[in-house]
PDB file of C-alpha atoms in Angstrom:
ATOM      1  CA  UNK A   1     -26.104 -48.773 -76.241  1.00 40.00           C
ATOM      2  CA  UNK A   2     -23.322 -48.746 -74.167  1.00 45.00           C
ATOM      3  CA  UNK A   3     -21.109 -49.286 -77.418  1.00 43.00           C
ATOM      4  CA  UNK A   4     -22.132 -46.429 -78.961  1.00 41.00           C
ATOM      5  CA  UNK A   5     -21.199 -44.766 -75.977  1.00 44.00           C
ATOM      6  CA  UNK A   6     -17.634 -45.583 -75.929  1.00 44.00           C
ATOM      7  CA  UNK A   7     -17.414 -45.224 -79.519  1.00 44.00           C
ATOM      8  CA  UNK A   8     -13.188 -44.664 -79.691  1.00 38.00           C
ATOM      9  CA  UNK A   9     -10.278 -46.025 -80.556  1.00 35.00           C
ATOM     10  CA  UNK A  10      -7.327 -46.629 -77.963  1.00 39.00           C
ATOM     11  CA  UNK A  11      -4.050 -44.925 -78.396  1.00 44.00           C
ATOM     12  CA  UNK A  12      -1.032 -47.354 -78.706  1.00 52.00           C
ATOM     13  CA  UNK A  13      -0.770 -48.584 -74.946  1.00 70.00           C
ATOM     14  CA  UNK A  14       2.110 -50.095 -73.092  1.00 73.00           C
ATOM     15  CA  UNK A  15       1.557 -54.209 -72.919  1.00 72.00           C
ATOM     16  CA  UNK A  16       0.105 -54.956 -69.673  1.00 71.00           C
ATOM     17  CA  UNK A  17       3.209 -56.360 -68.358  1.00 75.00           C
ATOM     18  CA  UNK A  18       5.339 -53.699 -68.738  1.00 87.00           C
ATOM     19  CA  UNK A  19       3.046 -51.153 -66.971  1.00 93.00           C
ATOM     20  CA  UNK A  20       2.743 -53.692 -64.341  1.00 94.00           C
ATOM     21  CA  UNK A  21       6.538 -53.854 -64.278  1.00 96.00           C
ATOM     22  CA  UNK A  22       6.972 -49.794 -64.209  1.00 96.00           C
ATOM     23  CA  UNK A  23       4.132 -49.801 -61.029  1.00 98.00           C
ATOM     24  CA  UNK A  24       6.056 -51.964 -59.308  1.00 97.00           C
ATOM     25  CA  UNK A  25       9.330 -50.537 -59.696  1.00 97.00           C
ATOM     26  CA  UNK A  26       7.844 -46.912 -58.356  1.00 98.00           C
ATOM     27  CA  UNK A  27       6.241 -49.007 -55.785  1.00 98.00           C
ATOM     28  CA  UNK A  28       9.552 -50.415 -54.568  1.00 97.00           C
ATOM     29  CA  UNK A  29      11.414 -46.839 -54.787  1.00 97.00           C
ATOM     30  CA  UNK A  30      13.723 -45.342 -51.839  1.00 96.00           C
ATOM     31  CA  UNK A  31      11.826 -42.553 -52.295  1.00 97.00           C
ATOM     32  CA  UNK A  32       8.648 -43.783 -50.579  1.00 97.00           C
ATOM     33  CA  UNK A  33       8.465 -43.090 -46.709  1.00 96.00           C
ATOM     34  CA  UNK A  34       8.569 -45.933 -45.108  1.00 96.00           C
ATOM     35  CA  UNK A  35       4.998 -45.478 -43.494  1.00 96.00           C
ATOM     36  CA  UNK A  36       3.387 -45.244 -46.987  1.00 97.00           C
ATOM     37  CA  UNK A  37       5.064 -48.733 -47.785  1.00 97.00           C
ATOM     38  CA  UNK A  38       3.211 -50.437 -44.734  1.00 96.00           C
ATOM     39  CA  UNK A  39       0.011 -49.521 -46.421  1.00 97.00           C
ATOM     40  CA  UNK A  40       0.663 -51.385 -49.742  1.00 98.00           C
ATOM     41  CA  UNK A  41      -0.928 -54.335 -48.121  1.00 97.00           C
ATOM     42  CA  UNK A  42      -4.369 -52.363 -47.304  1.00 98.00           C
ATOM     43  CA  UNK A  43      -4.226 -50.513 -50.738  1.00 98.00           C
ATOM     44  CA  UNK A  44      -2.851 -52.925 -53.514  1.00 98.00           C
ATOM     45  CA  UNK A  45      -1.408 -50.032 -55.697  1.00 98.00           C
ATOM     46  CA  UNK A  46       0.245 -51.942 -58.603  1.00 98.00           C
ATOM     47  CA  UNK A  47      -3.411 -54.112 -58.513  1.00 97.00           C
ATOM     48  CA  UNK A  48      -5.626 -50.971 -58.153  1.00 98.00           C
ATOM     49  CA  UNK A  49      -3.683 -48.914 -60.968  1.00 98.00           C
ATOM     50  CA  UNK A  50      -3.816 -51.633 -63.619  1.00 98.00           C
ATOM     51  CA  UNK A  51      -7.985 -51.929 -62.780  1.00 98.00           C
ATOM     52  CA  UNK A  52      -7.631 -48.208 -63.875  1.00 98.00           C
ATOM     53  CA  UNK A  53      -5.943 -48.455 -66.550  1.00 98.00           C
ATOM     54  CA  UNK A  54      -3.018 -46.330 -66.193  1.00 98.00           C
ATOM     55  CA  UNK A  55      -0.854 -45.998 -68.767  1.00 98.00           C
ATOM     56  CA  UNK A  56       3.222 -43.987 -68.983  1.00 97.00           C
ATOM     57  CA  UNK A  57       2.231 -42.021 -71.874  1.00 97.00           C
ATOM     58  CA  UNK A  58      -1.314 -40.529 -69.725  1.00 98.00           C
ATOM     59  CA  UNK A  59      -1.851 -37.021 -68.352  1.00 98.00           C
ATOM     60  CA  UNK A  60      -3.378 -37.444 -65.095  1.00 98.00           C
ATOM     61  CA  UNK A  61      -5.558 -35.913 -62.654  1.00 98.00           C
ATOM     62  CA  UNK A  62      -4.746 -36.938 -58.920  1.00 98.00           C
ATOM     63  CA  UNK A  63      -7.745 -35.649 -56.280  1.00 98.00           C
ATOM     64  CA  UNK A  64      -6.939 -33.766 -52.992  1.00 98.00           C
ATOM     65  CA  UNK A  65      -3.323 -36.480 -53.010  1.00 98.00           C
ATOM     66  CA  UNK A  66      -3.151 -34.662 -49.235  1.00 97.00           C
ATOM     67  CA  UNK A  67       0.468 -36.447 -48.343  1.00 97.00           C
ATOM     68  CA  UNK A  68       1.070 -37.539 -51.842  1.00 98.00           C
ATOM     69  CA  UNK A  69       0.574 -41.602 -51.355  1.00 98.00           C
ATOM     70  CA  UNK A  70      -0.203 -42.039 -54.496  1.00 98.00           C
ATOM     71  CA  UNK A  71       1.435 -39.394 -56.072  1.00 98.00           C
ATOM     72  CA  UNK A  72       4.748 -41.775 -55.117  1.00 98.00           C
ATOM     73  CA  UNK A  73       3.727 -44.082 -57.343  1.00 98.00           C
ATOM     74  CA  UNK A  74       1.763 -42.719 -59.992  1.00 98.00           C
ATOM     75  CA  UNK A  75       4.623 -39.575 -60.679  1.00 98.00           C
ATOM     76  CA  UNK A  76       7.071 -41.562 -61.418  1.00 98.00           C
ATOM     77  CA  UNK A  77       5.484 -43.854 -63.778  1.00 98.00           C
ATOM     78  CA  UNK A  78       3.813 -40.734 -65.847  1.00 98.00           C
ATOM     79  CA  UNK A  79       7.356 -38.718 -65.626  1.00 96.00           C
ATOM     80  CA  UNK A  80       9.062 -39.635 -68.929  1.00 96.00           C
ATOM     81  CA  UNK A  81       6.384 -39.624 -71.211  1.00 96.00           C
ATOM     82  CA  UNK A  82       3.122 -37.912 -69.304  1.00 98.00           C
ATOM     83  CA  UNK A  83       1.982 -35.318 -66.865  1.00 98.00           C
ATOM     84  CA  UNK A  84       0.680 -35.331 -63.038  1.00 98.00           C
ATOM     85  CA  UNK A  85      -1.517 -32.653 -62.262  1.00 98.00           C
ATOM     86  CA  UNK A  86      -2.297 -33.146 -58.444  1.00 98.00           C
ATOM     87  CA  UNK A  87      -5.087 -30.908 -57.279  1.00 98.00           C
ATOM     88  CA  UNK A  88      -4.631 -30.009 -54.197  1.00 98.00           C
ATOM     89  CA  UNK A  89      -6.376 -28.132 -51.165  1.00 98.00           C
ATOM     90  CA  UNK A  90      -6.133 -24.156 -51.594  1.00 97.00           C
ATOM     91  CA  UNK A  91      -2.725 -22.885 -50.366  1.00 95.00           C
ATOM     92  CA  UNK A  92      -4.125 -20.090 -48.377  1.00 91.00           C
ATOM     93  CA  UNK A  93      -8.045 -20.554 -47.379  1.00 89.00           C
ATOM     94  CA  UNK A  94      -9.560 -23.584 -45.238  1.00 88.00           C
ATOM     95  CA  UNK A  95      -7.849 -25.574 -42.094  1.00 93.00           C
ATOM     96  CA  UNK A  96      -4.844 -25.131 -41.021  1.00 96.00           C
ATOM     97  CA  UNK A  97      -4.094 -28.758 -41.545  1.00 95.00           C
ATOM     98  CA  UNK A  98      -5.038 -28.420 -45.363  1.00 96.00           C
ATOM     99  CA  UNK A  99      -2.713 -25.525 -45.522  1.00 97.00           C
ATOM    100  CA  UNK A 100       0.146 -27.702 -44.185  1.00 97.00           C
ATOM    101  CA  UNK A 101      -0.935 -30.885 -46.032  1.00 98.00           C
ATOM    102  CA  UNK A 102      -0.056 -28.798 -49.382  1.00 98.00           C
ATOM    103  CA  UNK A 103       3.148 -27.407 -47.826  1.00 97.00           C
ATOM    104  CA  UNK A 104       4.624 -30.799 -47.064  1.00 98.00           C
ATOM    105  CA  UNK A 105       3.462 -32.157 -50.587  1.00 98.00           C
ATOM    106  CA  UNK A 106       5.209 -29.250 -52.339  1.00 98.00           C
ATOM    107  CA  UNK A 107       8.284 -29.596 -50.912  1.00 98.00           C
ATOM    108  CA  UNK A 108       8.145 -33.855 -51.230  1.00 97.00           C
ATOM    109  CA  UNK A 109       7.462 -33.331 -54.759  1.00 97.00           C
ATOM    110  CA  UNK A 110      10.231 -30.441 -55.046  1.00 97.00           C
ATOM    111  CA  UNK A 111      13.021 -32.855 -53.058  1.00 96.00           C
ATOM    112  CA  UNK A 112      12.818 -35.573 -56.017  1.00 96.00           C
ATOM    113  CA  UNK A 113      12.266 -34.177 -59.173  1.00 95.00           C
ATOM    114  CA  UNK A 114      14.042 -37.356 -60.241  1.00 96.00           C
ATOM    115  CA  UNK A 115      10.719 -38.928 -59.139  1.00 96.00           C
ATOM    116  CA  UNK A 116       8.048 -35.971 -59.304  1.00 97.00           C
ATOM    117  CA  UNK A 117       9.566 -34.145 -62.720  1.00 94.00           C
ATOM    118  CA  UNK A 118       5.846 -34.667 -64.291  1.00 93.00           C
ATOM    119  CA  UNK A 119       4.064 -32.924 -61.126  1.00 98.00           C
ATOM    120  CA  UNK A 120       2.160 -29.873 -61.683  1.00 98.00           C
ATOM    121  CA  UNK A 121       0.366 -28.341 -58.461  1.00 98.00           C
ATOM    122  CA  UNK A 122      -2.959 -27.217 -59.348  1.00 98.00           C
ATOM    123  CA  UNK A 123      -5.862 -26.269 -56.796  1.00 98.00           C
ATOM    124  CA  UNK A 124      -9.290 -27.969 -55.750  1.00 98.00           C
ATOM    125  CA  UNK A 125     -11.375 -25.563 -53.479  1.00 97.00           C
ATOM    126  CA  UNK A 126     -15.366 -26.371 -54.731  1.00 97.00           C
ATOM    127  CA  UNK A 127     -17.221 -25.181 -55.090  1.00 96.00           C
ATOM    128  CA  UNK A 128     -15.481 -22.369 -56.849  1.00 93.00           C
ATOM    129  CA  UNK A 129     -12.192 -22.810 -57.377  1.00 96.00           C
ATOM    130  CA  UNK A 130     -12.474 -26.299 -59.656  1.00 98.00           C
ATOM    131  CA  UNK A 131     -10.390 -25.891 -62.530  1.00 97.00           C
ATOM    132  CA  UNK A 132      -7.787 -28.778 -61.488  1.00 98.00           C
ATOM    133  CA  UNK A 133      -6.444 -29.099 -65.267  1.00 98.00           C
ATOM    134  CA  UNK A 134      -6.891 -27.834 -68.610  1.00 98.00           C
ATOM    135  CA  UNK A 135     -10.585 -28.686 -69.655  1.00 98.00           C
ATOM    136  CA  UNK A 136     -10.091 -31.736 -71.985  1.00 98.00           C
ATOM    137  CA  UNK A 137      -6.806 -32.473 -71.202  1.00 98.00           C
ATOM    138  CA  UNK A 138      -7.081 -35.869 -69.269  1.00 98.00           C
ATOM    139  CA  UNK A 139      -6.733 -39.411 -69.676  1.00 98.00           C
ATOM    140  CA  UNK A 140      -7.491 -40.389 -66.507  1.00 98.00           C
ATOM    141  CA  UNK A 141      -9.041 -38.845 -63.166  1.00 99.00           C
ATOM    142  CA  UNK A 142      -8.268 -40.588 -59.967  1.00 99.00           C
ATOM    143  CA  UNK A 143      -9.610 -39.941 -56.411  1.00 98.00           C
ATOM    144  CA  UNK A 144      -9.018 -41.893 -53.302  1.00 98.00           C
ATOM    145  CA  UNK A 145     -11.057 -41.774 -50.237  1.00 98.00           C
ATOM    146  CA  UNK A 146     -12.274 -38.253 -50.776  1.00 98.00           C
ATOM    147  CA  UNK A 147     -16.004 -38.524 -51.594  1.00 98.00           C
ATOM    148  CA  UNK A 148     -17.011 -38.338 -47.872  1.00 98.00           C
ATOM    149  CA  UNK A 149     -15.639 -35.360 -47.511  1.00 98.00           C
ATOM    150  CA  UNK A 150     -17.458 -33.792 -50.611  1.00 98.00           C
ATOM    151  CA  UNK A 151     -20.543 -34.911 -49.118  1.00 98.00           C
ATOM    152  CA  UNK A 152     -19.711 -33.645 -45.621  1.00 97.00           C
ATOM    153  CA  UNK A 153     -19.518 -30.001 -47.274  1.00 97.00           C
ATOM    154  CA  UNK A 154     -22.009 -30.421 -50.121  1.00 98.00           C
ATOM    155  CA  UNK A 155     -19.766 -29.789 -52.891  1.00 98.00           C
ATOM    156  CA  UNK A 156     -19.494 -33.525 -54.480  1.00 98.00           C
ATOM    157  CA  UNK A 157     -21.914 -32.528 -57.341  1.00 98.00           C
ATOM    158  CA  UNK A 158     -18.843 -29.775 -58.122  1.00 98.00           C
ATOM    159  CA  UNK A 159     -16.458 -31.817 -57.551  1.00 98.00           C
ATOM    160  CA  UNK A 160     -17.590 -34.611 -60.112  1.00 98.00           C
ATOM    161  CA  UNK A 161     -18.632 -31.971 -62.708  1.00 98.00           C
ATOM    162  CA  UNK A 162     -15.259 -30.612 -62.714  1.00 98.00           C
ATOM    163  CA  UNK A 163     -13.531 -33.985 -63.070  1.00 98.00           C
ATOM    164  CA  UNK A 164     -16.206 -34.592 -65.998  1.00 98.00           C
ATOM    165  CA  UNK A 165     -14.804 -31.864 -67.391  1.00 98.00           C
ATOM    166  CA  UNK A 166     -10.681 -32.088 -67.038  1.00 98.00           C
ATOM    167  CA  UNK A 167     -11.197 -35.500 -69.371  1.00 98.00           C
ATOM    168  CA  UNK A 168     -10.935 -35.844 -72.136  1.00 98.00           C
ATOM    169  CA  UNK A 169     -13.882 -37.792 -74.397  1.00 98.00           C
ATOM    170  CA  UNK A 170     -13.032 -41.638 -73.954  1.00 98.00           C
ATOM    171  CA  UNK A 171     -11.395 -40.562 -70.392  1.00 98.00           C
ATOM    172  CA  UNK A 172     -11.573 -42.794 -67.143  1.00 98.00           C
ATOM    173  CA  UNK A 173     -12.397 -41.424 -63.941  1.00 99.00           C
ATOM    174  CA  UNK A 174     -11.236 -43.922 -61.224  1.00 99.00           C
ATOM    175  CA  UNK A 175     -12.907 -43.618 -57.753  1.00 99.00           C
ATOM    176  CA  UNK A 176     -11.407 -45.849 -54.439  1.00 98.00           C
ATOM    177  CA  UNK A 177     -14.136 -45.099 -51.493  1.00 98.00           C
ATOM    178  CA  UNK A 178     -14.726 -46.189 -47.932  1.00 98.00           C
ATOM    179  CA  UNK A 179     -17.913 -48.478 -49.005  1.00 98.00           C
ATOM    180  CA  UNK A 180     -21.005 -47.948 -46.599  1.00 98.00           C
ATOM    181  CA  UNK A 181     -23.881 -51.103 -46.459  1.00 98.00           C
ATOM    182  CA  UNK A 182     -26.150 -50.189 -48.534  1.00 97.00           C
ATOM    183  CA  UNK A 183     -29.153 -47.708 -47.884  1.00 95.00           C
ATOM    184  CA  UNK A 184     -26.982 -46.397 -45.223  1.00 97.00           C
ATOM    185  CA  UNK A 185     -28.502 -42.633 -45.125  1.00 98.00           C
ATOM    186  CA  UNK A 186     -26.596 -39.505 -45.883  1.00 97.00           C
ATOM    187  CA  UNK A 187     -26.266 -38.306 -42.730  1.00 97.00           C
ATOM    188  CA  UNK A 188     -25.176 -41.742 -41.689  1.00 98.00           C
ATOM    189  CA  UNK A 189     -22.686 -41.650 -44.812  1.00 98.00           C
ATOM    190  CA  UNK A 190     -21.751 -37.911 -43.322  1.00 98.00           C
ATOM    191  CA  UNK A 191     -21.289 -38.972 -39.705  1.00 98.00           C
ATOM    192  CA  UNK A 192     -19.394 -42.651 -40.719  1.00 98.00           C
ATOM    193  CA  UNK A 193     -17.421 -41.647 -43.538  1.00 98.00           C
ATOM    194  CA  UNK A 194     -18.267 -44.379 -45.264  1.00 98.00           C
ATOM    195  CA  UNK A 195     -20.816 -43.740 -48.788  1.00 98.00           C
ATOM    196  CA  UNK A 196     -22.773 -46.575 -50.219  1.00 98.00           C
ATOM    197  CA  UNK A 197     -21.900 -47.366 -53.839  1.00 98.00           C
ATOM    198  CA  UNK A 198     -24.678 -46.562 -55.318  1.00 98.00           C
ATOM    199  CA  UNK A 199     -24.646 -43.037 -54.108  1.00 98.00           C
ATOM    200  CA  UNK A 200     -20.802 -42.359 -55.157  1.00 98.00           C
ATOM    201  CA  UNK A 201     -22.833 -44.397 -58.788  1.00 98.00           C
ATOM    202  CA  UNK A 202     -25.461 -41.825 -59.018  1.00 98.00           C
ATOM    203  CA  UNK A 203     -23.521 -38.891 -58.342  1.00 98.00           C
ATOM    204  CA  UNK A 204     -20.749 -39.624 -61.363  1.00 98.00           C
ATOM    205  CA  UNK A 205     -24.231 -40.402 -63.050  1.00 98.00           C
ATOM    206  CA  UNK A 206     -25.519 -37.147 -62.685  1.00 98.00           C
ATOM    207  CA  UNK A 207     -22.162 -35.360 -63.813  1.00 98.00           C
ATOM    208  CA  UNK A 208     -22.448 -37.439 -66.851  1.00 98.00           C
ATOM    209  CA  UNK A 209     -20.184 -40.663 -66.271  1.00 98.00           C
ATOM    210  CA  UNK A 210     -20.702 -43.891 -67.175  1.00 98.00           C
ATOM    211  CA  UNK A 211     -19.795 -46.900 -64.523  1.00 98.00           C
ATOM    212  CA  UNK A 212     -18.165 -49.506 -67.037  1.00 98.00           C
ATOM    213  CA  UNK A 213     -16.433 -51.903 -64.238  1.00 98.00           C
ATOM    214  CA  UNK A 214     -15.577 -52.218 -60.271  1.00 98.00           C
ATOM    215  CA  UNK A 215     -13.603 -54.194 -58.506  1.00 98.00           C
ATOM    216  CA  UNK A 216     -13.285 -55.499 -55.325  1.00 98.00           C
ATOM    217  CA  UNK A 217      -9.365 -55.199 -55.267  1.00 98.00           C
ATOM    218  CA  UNK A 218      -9.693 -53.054 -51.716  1.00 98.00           C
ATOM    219  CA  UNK A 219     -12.297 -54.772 -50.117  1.00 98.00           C
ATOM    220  CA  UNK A 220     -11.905 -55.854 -46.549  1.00 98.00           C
ATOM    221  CA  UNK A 221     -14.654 -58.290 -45.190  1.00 98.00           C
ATOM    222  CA  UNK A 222     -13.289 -58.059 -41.823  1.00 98.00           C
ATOM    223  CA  UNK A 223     -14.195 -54.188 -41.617  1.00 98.00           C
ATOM    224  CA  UNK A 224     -17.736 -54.279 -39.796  1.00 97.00           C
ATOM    225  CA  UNK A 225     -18.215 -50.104 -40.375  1.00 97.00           C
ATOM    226  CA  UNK A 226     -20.090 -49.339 -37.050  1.00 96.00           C
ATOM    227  CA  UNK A 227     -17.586 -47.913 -35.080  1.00 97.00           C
ATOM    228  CA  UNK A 228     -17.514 -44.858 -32.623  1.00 97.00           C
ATOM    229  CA  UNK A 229     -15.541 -42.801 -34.332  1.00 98.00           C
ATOM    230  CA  UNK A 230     -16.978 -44.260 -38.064  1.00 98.00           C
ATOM    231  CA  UNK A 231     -14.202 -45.156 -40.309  1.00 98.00           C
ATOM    232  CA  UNK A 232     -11.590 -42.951 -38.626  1.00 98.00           C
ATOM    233  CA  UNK A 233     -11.587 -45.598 -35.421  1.00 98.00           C
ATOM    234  CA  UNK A 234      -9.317 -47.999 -37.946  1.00 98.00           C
ATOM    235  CA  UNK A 235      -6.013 -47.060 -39.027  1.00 97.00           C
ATOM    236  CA  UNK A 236      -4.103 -45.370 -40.417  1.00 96.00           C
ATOM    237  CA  UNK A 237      -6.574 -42.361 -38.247  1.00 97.00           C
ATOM    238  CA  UNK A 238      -7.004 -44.969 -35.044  1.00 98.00           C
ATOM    239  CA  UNK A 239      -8.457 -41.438 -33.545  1.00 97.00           C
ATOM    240  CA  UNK A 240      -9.986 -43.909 -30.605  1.00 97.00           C
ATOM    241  CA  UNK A 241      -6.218 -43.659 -28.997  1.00 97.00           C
ATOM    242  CA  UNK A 242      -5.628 -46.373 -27.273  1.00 97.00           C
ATOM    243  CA  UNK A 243      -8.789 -47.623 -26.575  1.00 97.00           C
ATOM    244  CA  UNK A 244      -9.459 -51.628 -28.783  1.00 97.00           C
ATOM    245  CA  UNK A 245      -6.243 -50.059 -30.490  1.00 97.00           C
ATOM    246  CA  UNK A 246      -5.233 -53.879 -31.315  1.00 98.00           C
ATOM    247  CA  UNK A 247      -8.827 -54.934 -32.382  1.00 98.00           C
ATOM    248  CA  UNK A 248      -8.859 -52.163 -34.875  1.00 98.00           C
ATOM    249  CA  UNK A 249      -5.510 -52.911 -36.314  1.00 98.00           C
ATOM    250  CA  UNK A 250      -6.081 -56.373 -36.727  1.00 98.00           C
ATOM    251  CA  UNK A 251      -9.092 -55.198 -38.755  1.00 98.00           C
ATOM    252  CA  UNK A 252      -6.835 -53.017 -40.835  1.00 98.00           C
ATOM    253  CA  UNK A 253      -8.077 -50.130 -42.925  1.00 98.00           C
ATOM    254  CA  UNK A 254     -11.652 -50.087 -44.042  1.00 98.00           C
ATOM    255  CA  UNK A 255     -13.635 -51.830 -46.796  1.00 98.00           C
ATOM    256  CA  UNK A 256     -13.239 -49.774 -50.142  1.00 98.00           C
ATOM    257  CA  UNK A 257     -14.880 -50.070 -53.026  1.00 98.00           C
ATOM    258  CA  UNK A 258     -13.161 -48.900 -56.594  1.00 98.00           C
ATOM    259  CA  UNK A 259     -15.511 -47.989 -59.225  1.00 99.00           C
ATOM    260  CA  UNK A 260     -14.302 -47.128 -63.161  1.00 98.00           C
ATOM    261  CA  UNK A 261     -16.257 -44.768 -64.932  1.00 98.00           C
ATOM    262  CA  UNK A 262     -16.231 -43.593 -68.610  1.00 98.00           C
ATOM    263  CA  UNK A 263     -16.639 -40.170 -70.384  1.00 98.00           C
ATOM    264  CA  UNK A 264     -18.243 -41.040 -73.067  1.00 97.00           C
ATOM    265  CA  UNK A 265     -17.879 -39.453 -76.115  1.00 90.00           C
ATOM    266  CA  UNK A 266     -21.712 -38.996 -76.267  1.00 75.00           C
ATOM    267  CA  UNK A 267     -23.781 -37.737 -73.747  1.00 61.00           C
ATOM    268  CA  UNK A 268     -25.767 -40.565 -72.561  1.00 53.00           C
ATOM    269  CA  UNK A 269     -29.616 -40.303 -73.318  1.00 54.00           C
ATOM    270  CA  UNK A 270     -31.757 -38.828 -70.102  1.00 51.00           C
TER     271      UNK A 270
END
């Protein structure tokens, strides 16, 4: 079943070496700041991008890239021979934070078009404004820790359609998440920011994905996810101040699970 739900052919695809090499090289950059570099250990981008399959020839879909962490490694990979559309929060509408989030990401990506040459600023505001790239047009979608947030405003149902939607048949929709226990409830997922994995599973399911793999590249057993201030009391948030500051850096940043999901180029049967 599943086969005749991928049912496509690959384009030609750079050897897994090279795009291992071209990560790395955009992962050791001078034009990362150097506080995005001290995440690499919590993140694991060169790891986490192979597990989604990105490729220098893809267009790609980046998710709410706020500060543009990723964006400083996926851009320049994708610059020669691909295309970064990073949908970002609405330029004039929502918190005044958001506003200033895309204001500092414009001009990063303007400063180094050396780097950012393949970045096209498009807009994420569900549930109406979705259209974060030409319908079709995607090889790959990729979100990182953004589903809570979805679910905190009810708009992850939009969110996913309109993902489903900006691939293109054959597509792969990559998903990092804070990873609840499981069962956790939604108001618990809500309140902790972390969502159990079959809920972020269900919802792709629903906007017709398929899960093909996960991975537990970004997990952190040491992350116990009952914390006063949910997952925002580890860094990089730390929002608790001072207070068991050094037991919740020695943690480190929070268990994540990364799912990969298919468009097929069927619908799968209901």
């Amino acid at each position: 079943m599943l086969a005749a739900l991928l049912c496509f052919s690959m384009p030609a695809a750079a050897q897994p070496e090279g795009v291992a090499t071209a990560l790395q090289a955009a992962v050791e950059g001078n034009h990362r700041l150097p506080e995005n570099v001290g995440r690499d250990r919590y993140r694991h981008p060169v790891e986490t991008l192979q597990f989604l399959e990105l490729q220098p020839h893809h267009t790609v879909v980046e998710i709410w890239p706020a500060g543009g962490w990723y964006t400083e490694v996926i851009a320049p990979v994708v610059r020669e021979h691909g295309r970064l559309y990073a949908a970002h929060f609405a330029p004039h509408e929502g918190p005044a934070y958001r506003q200033e989030s895309r204001r500092f990401f414009q001009a990063k990506v303007e400063s180094r078009q050396d780097m950012y040459g393949s970045v096209q600023i498009t807009t994420l505001n569900p549930p109406e404004d979705t259209a974060i790239a030409p319908p079709g047009s995607a090889d790959r979608v990729y979100t990182f820790r953004n589903v809570h947030n979805w679910m905190k405003a009810g708009t992850e149902d939009a969110v996913f359609q309109a993902m489903f939607k900006a691939l293109k048949p054959g597509g792969l929709l990559g998903v990092v998440e804070h990873r609840a226990p499981p069962k956790r409830s939604r108001k618990g997922m809500v309140r902790s920011g972390y969502v159990t994995e079959d809920y972020v599973i269900e919802v792709a399911r629903r906007a017709g994905f398929v899960l093909i793999d996960r991975s537990e590249i970004n997990a952190n057993p040491a992350d116990r996810k009952l914390y006063p201030n949910g997952v925002w009391s580890l860094p990089p948030s730390l929002r608790g101040g001072e207070t068991d500051r050094e037991k919740y850096l020695a943690i480190g940043e929070s268990d994540r699970m990364t799912l990969k999901f298919l468009k097929p180029f069927r619908s799968p049967a209901r």
